[in-house]
Amino acid sequence: FMMYLHYQAVHAPYKPQVDTYLPLARRRFPNPITVARWRDSYEQQVAEGCVPGNPRFDDMVLRYDAQIAHVDNRIRELLDAMQESGVLNRTLFVVTADHGEEFFEHRYLEHTWTLYDEVLRVPLIFNAPKVLRPTRIEARVELVDLMPTVLDLMEVTHGRRDFDGAPLFVRREDGFYFQ
């Protein structure tokens, strides 16, 4: 089977679940600064010192991190349920993201303004126990390679040559290997 699941939880406004936020928070801000409010009053926020190192700014980042933890927990629950139902070992499971976030590392906030690693580097995880061996690839890849890679791993015959990307793995007699 195939299931497309898109979690929206790691997008602004950062309103994390209490169970993931409170264990990370040293101080809880009842009226936290939001990305939109910070961006809309950028010069005022910077003049008031609301930049990395400032507790209110750092709380905004912490809320983002807590939302990531929340999604991690939901993915873990999904994998556990798939394992319990017996389908995980015969499922290609892919995890990725559409973008990262920049938190003033280069004087910008969010993800639409720059092309720095904070925005461009996202996870790309393949789990296919009977097809791929566990390994960590340090090479940079592109999400444009995702569709041709999934089609190859699923051994879908398609005959298309108009992909902008290319498969990330090559098939050998004993399985698929990163190219």
JSON list of C-alpha atoms in Angstrom, two decimals:
[
{"chain": "A", "resi": 1, "resn": "PHE", "atom": "CA", "xyz": [0.00, 0.00, 0.00]},
{"chain": "A", "resi": 2, "resn": "MET", "atom": "CA", "xyz": [0.95, 3.60, -0.27]},
{"chain": "A", "resi": 3, "resn": "MET", "atom": "CA", "xyz": [0.02, 6.34, 2.15]},
{"chain": "A", "resi": 4, "resn": "TYR", "atom": "CA", "xyz": [0.95, 10.00, 1.82]},
{"chain": "A", "resi": 5, "resn": "LEU", "atom": "CA", "xyz": [0.94, 11.72, 5.19]},
{"chain": "A", "resi": 6, "resn": "HIS", "atom": "CA", "xyz": [1.88, 15.39, 5.52]},
{"chain": "A", "resi": 7, "resn": "TYR", "atom": "CA", "xyz": [2.28, 16.71, 9.05]},
{"chain": "A", "resi": 8, "resn": "GLN", "atom": "CA", "xyz": [1.75, 20.47, 9.22]},
{"chain": "A", "resi": 9, "resn": "ALA", "atom": "CA", "xyz": [2.69, 20.79, 12.90]},
{"chain": "A", "resi": 10, "resn": "VAL", "atom": "CA", "xyz": [6.15, 22.21, 12.29]},
{"chain": "A", "resi": 11, "resn": "HIS", "atom": "CA", "xyz": [5.01, 25.42, 10.66]},
{"chain": "A", "resi": 12, "resn": "ALA", "atom": "CA", "xyz": [4.35, 28.85, 12.13]},
{"chain": "A", "resi": 13, "resn": "PRO", "atom": "CA", "xyz": [2.62, 29.90, 14.24]},
{"chain": "A", "resi": 14, "resn": "TYR", "atom": "CA", "xyz": [4.55, 27.71, 16.67]},
{"chain": "A", "resi": 15, "resn": "LYS", "atom": "CA", "xyz": [1.95, 26.41, 19.09]},
{"chain": "A", "resi": 16, "resn": "PRO", "atom": "CA", "xyz": [3.42, 23.17, 20.41]},
{"chain": "A", "resi": 17, "resn": "GLN", "atom": "CA", "xyz": [1.62, 20.55, 22.41]},
{"chain": "A", "resi": 18, "resn": "VAL", "atom": "CA", "xyz": [2.07, 20.98, 26.15]},
{"chain": "A", "resi": 19, "resn": "ASP", "atom": "CA", "xyz": [3.55, 17.47, 26.53]},
{"chain": "A", "resi": 20, "resn": "THR", "atom": "CA", "xyz": [6.47, 18.31, 24.24]},
{"chain": "A", "resi": 21, "resn": "TYR", "atom": "CA", "xyz": [6.88, 22.00, 25.15]},
{"chain": "A", "resi": 22, "resn": "LEU", "atom": "CA", "xyz": [6.90, 21.90, 28.95]},
{"chain": "A", "resi": 23, "resn": "PRO", "atom": "CA", "xyz": [9.72, 19.36, 29.35]},
{"chain": "A", "resi": 24, "resn": "LEU", "atom": "CA", "xyz": [11.95, 21.63, 27.20]},
{"chain": "A", "resi": 25, "resn": "ALA", "atom": "CA", "xyz": [10.91, 25.01, 28.61]},
{"chain": "A", "resi": 26, "resn": "ARG", "atom": "CA", "xyz": [12.76, 26.63, 31.50]},
{"chain": "A", "resi": 27, "resn": "ARG", "atom": "CA", "xyz": [10.28, 29.49, 31.56]},
{"chain": "A", "resi": 28, "resn": "ARG", "atom": "CA", "xyz": [6.83, 29.60, 30.04]},
{"chain": "A", "resi": 29, "resn": "PHE", "atom": "CA", "xyz": [5.82, 32.80, 28.27]},
{"chain": "A", "resi": 30, "resn": "PRO", "atom": "CA", "xyz": [2.04, 33.24, 28.47]},
{"chain": "A", "resi": 31, "resn": "ASN", "atom": "CA", "xyz": [2.11, 35.66, 25.51]},
{"chain": "A", "resi": 32, "resn": "PRO", "atom": "CA", "xyz": [4.93, 34.30, 23.34]},
{"chain": "A", "resi": 33, "resn": "ILE", "atom": "CA", "xyz": [6.34, 36.23, 20.44]},
{"chain": "A", "resi": 34, "resn": "THR", "atom": "CA", "xyz": [5.27, 34.79, 17.13]},
{"chain": "A", "resi": 35, "resn": "VAL", "atom": "CA", "xyz": [7.22, 34.61, 13.90]},
{"chain": "A", "resi": 36, "resn": "ALA", "atom": "CA", "xyz": [4.70, 36.94, 12.25]},
{"chain": "A", "resi": 37, "resn": "ARG", "atom": "CA", "xyz": [4.89, 39.52, 15.03]},
{"chain": "A", "resi": 38, "resn": "TRP", "atom": "CA", "xyz": [8.70, 39.37, 15.12]},
{"chain": "A", "resi": 39, "resn": "ARG", "atom": "CA", "xyz": [8.91, 39.69, 11.34]},
{"chain": "A", "resi": 40, "resn": "ASP", "atom": "CA", "xyz": [6.36, 42.51, 11.16]},
{"chain": "A", "resi": 41, "resn": "SER", "atom": "CA", "xyz": [8.25, 44.56, 13.74]},
{"chain": "A", "resi": 42, "resn": "TYR", "atom": "CA", "xyz": [11.75, 43.35, 12.83]},
{"chain": "A", "resi": 43, "resn": "GLU", "atom": "CA", "xyz": [13.62, 46.60, 13.51]},
{"chain": "A", "resi": 44, "resn": "GLN", "atom": "CA", "xyz": [11.84, 47.16, 16.82]},
{"chain": "A", "resi": 45, "resn": "GLN", "atom": "CA", "xyz": [12.46, 43.55, 17.92]},
{"chain": "A", "resi": 46, "resn": "VAL", "atom": "CA", "xyz": [16.18, 43.79, 17.12]},
{"chain": "A", "resi": 47, "resn": "ALA", "atom": "CA", "xyz": [16.44, 47.21, 18.81]},
{"chain": "A", "resi": 48, "resn": "GLU", "atom": "CA", "xyz": [14.83, 45.73, 21.93]},
{"chain": "A", "resi": 49, "resn": "GLY", "atom": "CA", "xyz": [17.30, 42.84, 21.87]},
{"chain": "A", "resi": 50, "resn": "CYS", "atom": "CA", "xyz": [14.81, 40.17, 20.87]},
{"chain": "A", "resi": 51, "resn": "VAL", "atom": "CA", "xyz": [17.45, 38.14, 19.03]},
{"chain": "A", "resi": 52, "resn": "PRO", "atom": "CA", "xyz": [19.14, 34.78, 19.75]},
{"chain": "A", "resi": 53, "resn": "GLY", "atom": "CA", "xyz": [20.12, 34.71, 23.41]},
{"chain": "A", "resi": 54, "resn": "ASN", "atom": "CA", "xyz": [17.07, 36.71, 24.45]},
{"chain": "A", "resi": 55, "resn": "PRO", "atom": "CA", "xyz": [14.66, 34.47, 26.45]},
{"chain": "A", "resi": 56, "resn": "ARG", "atom": "CA", "xyz": [11.60, 35.48, 24.40]},
{"chain": "A", "resi": 57, "resn": "PHE", "atom": "CA", "xyz": [13.37, 34.84, 21.07]},
{"chain": "A", "resi": 58, "resn": "ASP", "atom": "CA", "xyz": [14.83, 31.56, 22.36]},
{"chain": "A", "resi": 59, "resn": "ASP", "atom": "CA", "xyz": [11.34, 30.53, 23.48]},
{"chain": "A", "resi": 60, "resn": "MET", "atom": "CA", "xyz": [10.12, 30.95, 19.90]},
{"chain": "A", "resi": 61, "resn": "VAL", "atom": "CA", "xyz": [12.88, 28.58, 18.74]},
{"chain": "A", "resi": 62, "resn": "LEU", "atom": "CA", "xyz": [12.06, 26.20, 21.59]},
{"chain": "A", "resi": 63, "resn": "ARG", "atom": "CA", "xyz": [8.43, 26.13, 20.46]},
{"chain": "A", "resi": 64, "resn": "TYR", "atom": "CA", "xyz": [9.62, 25.14, 16.98]},
{"chain": "A", "resi": 65, "resn": "ASP", "atom": "CA", "xyz": [11.79, 22.39, 18.50]},
{"chain": "A", "resi": 66, "resn": "ALA", "atom": "CA", "xyz": [8.86, 21.18, 20.60]},
{"chain": "A", "resi": 67, "resn": "GLN", "atom": "CA", "xyz": [6.72, 20.89, 17.47]},
{"chain": "A", "resi": 68, "resn": "ILE", "atom": "CA", "xyz": [9.46, 18.79, 15.86]},
{"chain": "A", "resi": 69, "resn": "ALA", "atom": "CA", "xyz": [9.45, 16.55, 18.95]},
{"chain": "A", "resi": 70, "resn": "HIS", "atom": "CA", "xyz": [5.66, 16.26, 18.65]},
{"chain": "A", "resi": 71, "resn": "VAL", "atom": "CA", "xyz": [5.89, 15.10, 15.03]},
{"chain": "A", "resi": 72, "resn": "ASP", "atom": "CA", "xyz": [8.73, 12.71, 15.95]},
{"chain": "A", "resi": 73, "resn": "ASN", "atom": "CA", "xyz": [6.41, 11.17, 18.56]},
{"chain": "A", "resi": 74, "resn": "ARG", "atom": "CA", "xyz": [3.56, 10.83, 16.06]},
{"chain": "A", "resi": 75, "resn": "ILE", "atom": "CA", "xyz": [5.89, 9.16, 13.53]},
{"chain": "A", "resi": 76, "resn": "ARG", "atom": "CA", "xyz": [7.09, 6.78, 16.25]},
{"chain": "A", "resi": 77, "resn": "GLU", "atom": "CA", "xyz": [3.48, 5.89, 17.05]},
{"chain": "A", "resi": 78, "resn": "LEU", "atom": "CA", "xyz": [2.77, 5.27, 13.37]},
{"chain": "A", "resi": 79, "resn": "LEU", "atom": "CA", "xyz": [5.84, 3.03, 13.01]},
{"chain": "A", "resi": 80, "resn": "ASP", "atom": "CA", "xyz": [4.91, 1.12, 16.19]},
{"chain": "A", "resi": 81, "resn": "ALA", "atom": "CA", "xyz": [1.37, 0.54, 14.87]},
{"chain": "A", "resi": 82, "resn": "MET", "atom": "CA", "xyz": [2.73, -0.58, 11.50]},
{"chain": "A", "resi": 83, "resn": "GLN", "atom": "CA", "xyz": [5.13, -2.97, 13.26]},
{"chain": "A", "resi": 84, "resn": "GLU", "atom": "CA", "xyz": [2.34, -4.32, 15.45]},
{"chain": "A", "resi": 85, "resn": "SER", "atom": "CA", "xyz": [0.10, -4.91, 12.43]},
{"chain": "A", "resi": 86, "resn": "GLY", "atom": "CA", "xyz": [2.90, -6.71, 10.57]},
{"chain": "A", "resi": 87, "resn": "VAL", "atom": "CA", "xyz": [3.17, -4.34, 7.59]},
{"chain": "A", "resi": 88, "resn": "LEU", "atom": "CA", "xyz": [6.32, -2.37, 8.48]},
{"chain": "A", "resi": 89, "resn": "ASN", "atom": "CA", "xyz": [8.73, -5.00, 7.14]},
{"chain": "A", "resi": 90, "resn": "ARG", "atom": "CA", "xyz": [7.06, -4.90, 3.75]},
{"chain": "A", "resi": 91, "resn": "THR", "atom": "CA", "xyz": [6.57, -1.16, 3.46]},
{"chain": "A", "resi": 92, "resn": "LEU", "atom": "CA", "xyz": [8.78, 1.52, 1.99]},
{"chain": "A", "resi": 93, "resn": "PHE", "atom": "CA", "xyz": [8.61, 4.29, 4.56]},
{"chain": "A", "resi": 94, "resn": "VAL", "atom": "CA", "xyz": [10.06, 7.71, 3.65]},
{"chain": "A", "resi": 95, "resn": "VAL", "atom": "CA", "xyz": [10.36, 10.73, 5.92]},
{"chain": "A", "resi": 96, "resn": "THR", "atom": "CA", "xyz": [11.34, 14.16, 4.65]},
{"chain": "A", "resi": 97, "resn": "ALA", "atom": "CA", "xyz": [10.43, 17.82, 5.01]},
{"chain": "A", "resi": 98, "resn": "ASP", "atom": "CA", "xyz": [9.67, 20.64, 2.60]},
{"chain": "A", "resi": 99, "resn": "HIS", "atom": "CA", "xyz": [12.08, 23.12, 4.23]},
{"chain": "A", "resi": 100, "resn": "GLY", "atom": "CA", "xyz": [13.95, 24.04, 7.37]},
{"chain": "A", "resi": 101, "resn": "GLU", "atom": "CA", "xyz": [13.76, 27.28, 9.31]},
{"chain": "A", "resi": 102, "resn": "GLU", "atom": "CA", "xyz": [16.24, 30.04, 9.84]},
{"chain": "A", "resi": 103, "resn": "PHE", "atom": "CA", "xyz": [16.29, 31.76, 13.23]},
{"chain": "A", "resi": 104, "resn": "PHE", "atom": "CA", "xyz": [18.37, 34.86, 12.61]},
{"chain": "A", "resi": 105, "resn": "GLU", "atom": "CA", "xyz": [21.57, 32.91, 11.85]},
{"chain": "A", "resi": 106, "resn": "HIS", "atom": "CA", "xyz": [21.97, 35.21, 8.83]},
{"chain": "A", "resi": 107, "resn": "ARG", "atom": "CA", "xyz": [19.73, 38.08, 10.02]},
{"chain": "A", "resi": 108, "resn": "TYR", "atom": "CA", "xyz": [16.58, 36.46, 8.64]},
{"chain": "A", "resi": 109, "resn": "LEU", "atom": "CA", "xyz": [13.71, 34.50, 10.11]},
{"chain": "A", "resi": 110, "resn": "GLU", "atom": "CA", "xyz": [11.63, 31.72, 8.57]},
{"chain": "A", "resi": 111, "resn": "HIS", "atom": "CA", "xyz": [12.31, 30.01, 5.27]},
{"chain": "A", "resi": 112, "resn": "THR", "atom": "CA", "xyz": [11.48, 32.17, 2.26]},
{"chain": "A", "resi": 113, "resn": "TRP", "atom": "CA", "xyz": [14.28, 34.70, 2.31]},
{"chain": "A", "resi": 114, "resn": "THR", "atom": "CA", "xyz": [17.61, 32.86, 1.95]},
{"chain": "A", "resi": 115, "resn": "LEU", "atom": "CA", "xyz": [19.21, 29.71, 0.61]},
{"chain": "A", "resi": 116, "resn": "TYR", "atom": "CA", "xyz": [21.36, 28.86, 3.63]},
{"chain": "A", "resi": 117, "resn": "ASP", "atom": "CA", "xyz": [21.64, 25.33, 5.02]},
{"chain": "A", "resi": 118, "resn": "GLU", "atom": "CA", "xyz": [19.20, 26.11, 7.83]},
{"chain": "A", "resi": 119, "resn": "VAL", "atom": "CA", "xyz": [16.49, 26.37, 5.20]},
{"chain": "A", "resi": 120, "resn": "LEU", "atom": "CA", "xyz": [17.70, 23.86, 2.62]},
{"chain": "A", "resi": 121, "resn": "ARG", "atom": "CA", "xyz": [18.89, 20.92, 4.73]},
{"chain": "A", "resi": 122, "resn": "VAL", "atom": "CA", "xyz": [16.03, 18.62, 5.60]},
{"chain": "A", "resi": 123, "resn": "PRO", "atom": "CA", "xyz": [15.86, 15.00, 6.73]},
{"chain": "A", "resi": 124, "resn": "LEU", "atom": "CA", "xyz": [15.52, 12.31, 4.10]},
{"chain": "A", "resi": 125, "resn": "ILE", "atom": "CA", "xyz": [15.03, 8.90, 5.68]},
{"chain": "A", "resi": 126, "resn": "PHE", "atom": "CA", "xyz": [14.22, 5.68, 3.83]},
{"chain": "A", "resi": 127, "resn": "ASN", "atom": "CA", "xyz": [13.10, 2.60, 5.73]},
{"chain": "A", "resi": 128, "resn": "ALA", "atom": "CA", "xyz": [12.70, -0.55, 3.68]},
{"chain": "A", "resi": 129, "resn": "PRO", "atom": "CA", "xyz": [13.98, -3.44, 5.82]},
{"chain": "A", "resi": 130, "resn": "LYS", "atom": "CA", "xyz": [13.96, -6.07, 3.07]},
{"chain": "A", "resi": 131, "resn": "VAL", "atom": "CA", "xyz": [15.35, -3.75, 0.40]},
{"chain": "A", "resi": 132, "resn": "LEU", "atom": "CA", "xyz": [17.81, -1.30, 2.01]},
{"chain": "A", "resi": 133, "resn": "ARG", "atom": "CA", "xyz": [20.48, -1.94, 4.59]},
{"chain": "A", "resi": 134, "resn": "PRO", "atom": "CA", "xyz": [20.76, 0.55, 7.45]},
{"chain": "A", "resi": 135, "resn": "THR", "atom": "CA", "xyz": [23.36, 3.16, 6.56]},
{"chain": "A", "resi": 136, "resn": "ARG", "atom": "CA", "xyz": [23.96, 6.86, 6.92]},
{"chain": "A", "resi": 137, "resn": "ILE", "atom": "CA", "xyz": [24.79, 8.80, 3.77]},
{"chain": "A", "resi": 138, "resn": "GLU", "atom": "CA", "xyz": [26.73, 12.02, 4.27]},
{"chain": "A", "resi": 139, "resn": "ALA", "atom": "CA", "xyz": [26.46, 13.10, 0.62]},
{"chain": "A", "resi": 140, "resn": "ARG", "atom": "CA", "xyz": [24.04, 15.87, -0.27]},
{"chain": "A", "resi": 141, "resn": "VAL", "atom": "CA", "xyz": [21.04, 14.83, -2.31]},
{"chain": "A", "resi": 142, "resn": "GLU", "atom": "CA", "xyz": [18.05, 16.70, -3.67]},
{"chain": "A", "resi": 143, "resn": "LEU", "atom": "CA", "xyz": [14.36, 16.16, -3.02]},
{"chain": "A", "resi": 144, "resn": "VAL", "atom": "CA", "xyz": [13.84, 16.22, -6.79]},
{"chain": "A", "resi": 145, "resn": "ASP", "atom": "CA", "xyz": [15.39, 12.72, -6.65]},
{"chain": "A", "resi": 146, "resn": "LEU", "atom": "CA", "xyz": [12.64, 11.44, -4.37]},
{"chain": "A", "resi": 147, "resn": "MET", "atom": "CA", "xyz": [10.04, 10.36, -6.96]},
{"chain": "A", "resi": 148, "resn": "PRO", "atom": "CA", "xyz": [12.43, 8.44, -9.25]},
{"chain": "A", "resi": 149, "resn": "THR", "atom": "CA", "xyz": [14.00, 6.84, -6.17]},
{"chain": "A", "resi": 150, "resn": "VAL", "atom": "CA", "xyz": [10.67, 5.67, -4.75]},
{"chain": "A", "resi": 151, "resn": "LEU", "atom": "CA", "xyz": [9.58, 4.31, -8.14]},
{"chain": "A", "resi": 152, "resn": "ASP", "atom": "CA", "xyz": [12.82, 2.34, -8.46]},
{"chain": "A", "resi": 153, "resn": "LEU", "atom": "CA", "xyz": [12.71, 0.99, -4.91]},
{"chain": "A", "resi": 154, "resn": "MET", "atom": "CA", "xyz": [9.12, -0.11, -5.46]},
{"chain": "A", "resi": 155, "resn": "GLU", "atom": "CA", "xyz": [10.18, -1.60, -8.81]},
{"chain": "A", "resi": 156, "resn": "VAL", "atom": "CA", "xyz": [7.48, 0.32, -10.63]},
{"chain": "A", "resi": 157, "resn": "THR", "atom": "CA", "xyz": [7.90, 0.15, -14.40]},
{"chain": "A", "resi": 158, "resn": "HIS", "atom": "CA", "xyz": [7.17, 3.60, -15.75]},
{"chain": "A", "resi": 159, "resn": "GLY", "atom": "CA", "xyz": [9.34, 4.29, -18.80]},
{"chain": "A", "resi": 160, "resn": "ARG", "atom": "CA", "xyz": [9.54, 8.00, -17.99]},
{"chain": "A", "resi": 161, "resn": "ARG", "atom": "CA", "xyz": [12.66, 9.94, -18.87]},
{"chain": "A", "resi": 162, "resn": "ASP", "atom": "CA", "xyz": [11.39, 13.42, -18.05]},
{"chain": "A", "resi": 163, "resn": "PHE", "atom": "CA", "xyz": [12.28, 13.47, -14.34]},
{"chain": "A", "resi": 164, "resn": "ASP", "atom": "CA", "xyz": [14.47, 16.34, -13.23]},
{"chain": "A", "resi": 165, "resn": "GLY", "atom": "CA", "xyz": [15.96, 14.04, -10.60]},
{"chain": "A", "resi": 166, "resn": "ALA", "atom": "CA", "xyz": [17.57, 10.63, -10.66]},
{"chain": "A", "resi": 167, "resn": "PRO", "atom": "CA", "xyz": [17.29, 7.54, -8.45]},
{"chain": "A", "resi": 168, "resn": "LEU", "atom": "CA", "xyz": [19.53, 7.71, -5.39]},
{"chain": "A", "resi": 169, "resn": "PHE", "atom": "CA", "xyz": [20.14, 3.96, -5.30]},
{"chain": "A", "resi": 170, "resn": "VAL", "atom": "CA", "xyz": [21.38, 1.43, -7.80]},
{"chain": "A", "resi": 171, "resn": "ARG", "atom": "CA", "xyz": [20.08, -2.14, -7.82]},
{"chain": "A", "resi": 172, "resn": "ARG", "atom": "CA", "xyz": [22.54, -4.97, -7.53]},
{"chain": "A", "resi": 173, "resn": "GLU", "atom": "CA", "xyz": [21.94, -8.69, -7.14]},
{"chain": "A", "resi": 174, "resn": "ASP", "atom": "CA", "xyz": [21.90, -8.45, -3.34]},
{"chain": "A", "resi": 175, "resn": "GLY", "atom": "CA", "xyz": [19.87, -5.24, -2.96]},
{"chain": "A", "resi": 176, "resn": "PHE", "atom": "CA", "xyz": [19.93, -1.49, -3.53]},
{"chain": "A", "resi": 177, "resn": "TYR", "atom": "CA", "xyz": [22.97, 0.66, -2.79]},
{"chain": "A", "resi": 178, "resn": "PHE", "atom": "CA", "xyz": [23.47, 4.41, -2.67]},
{"chain": "A", "resi": 179, "resn": "GLN", "atom": "CA", "xyz": [24.99, 5.69, -5.91]}
]
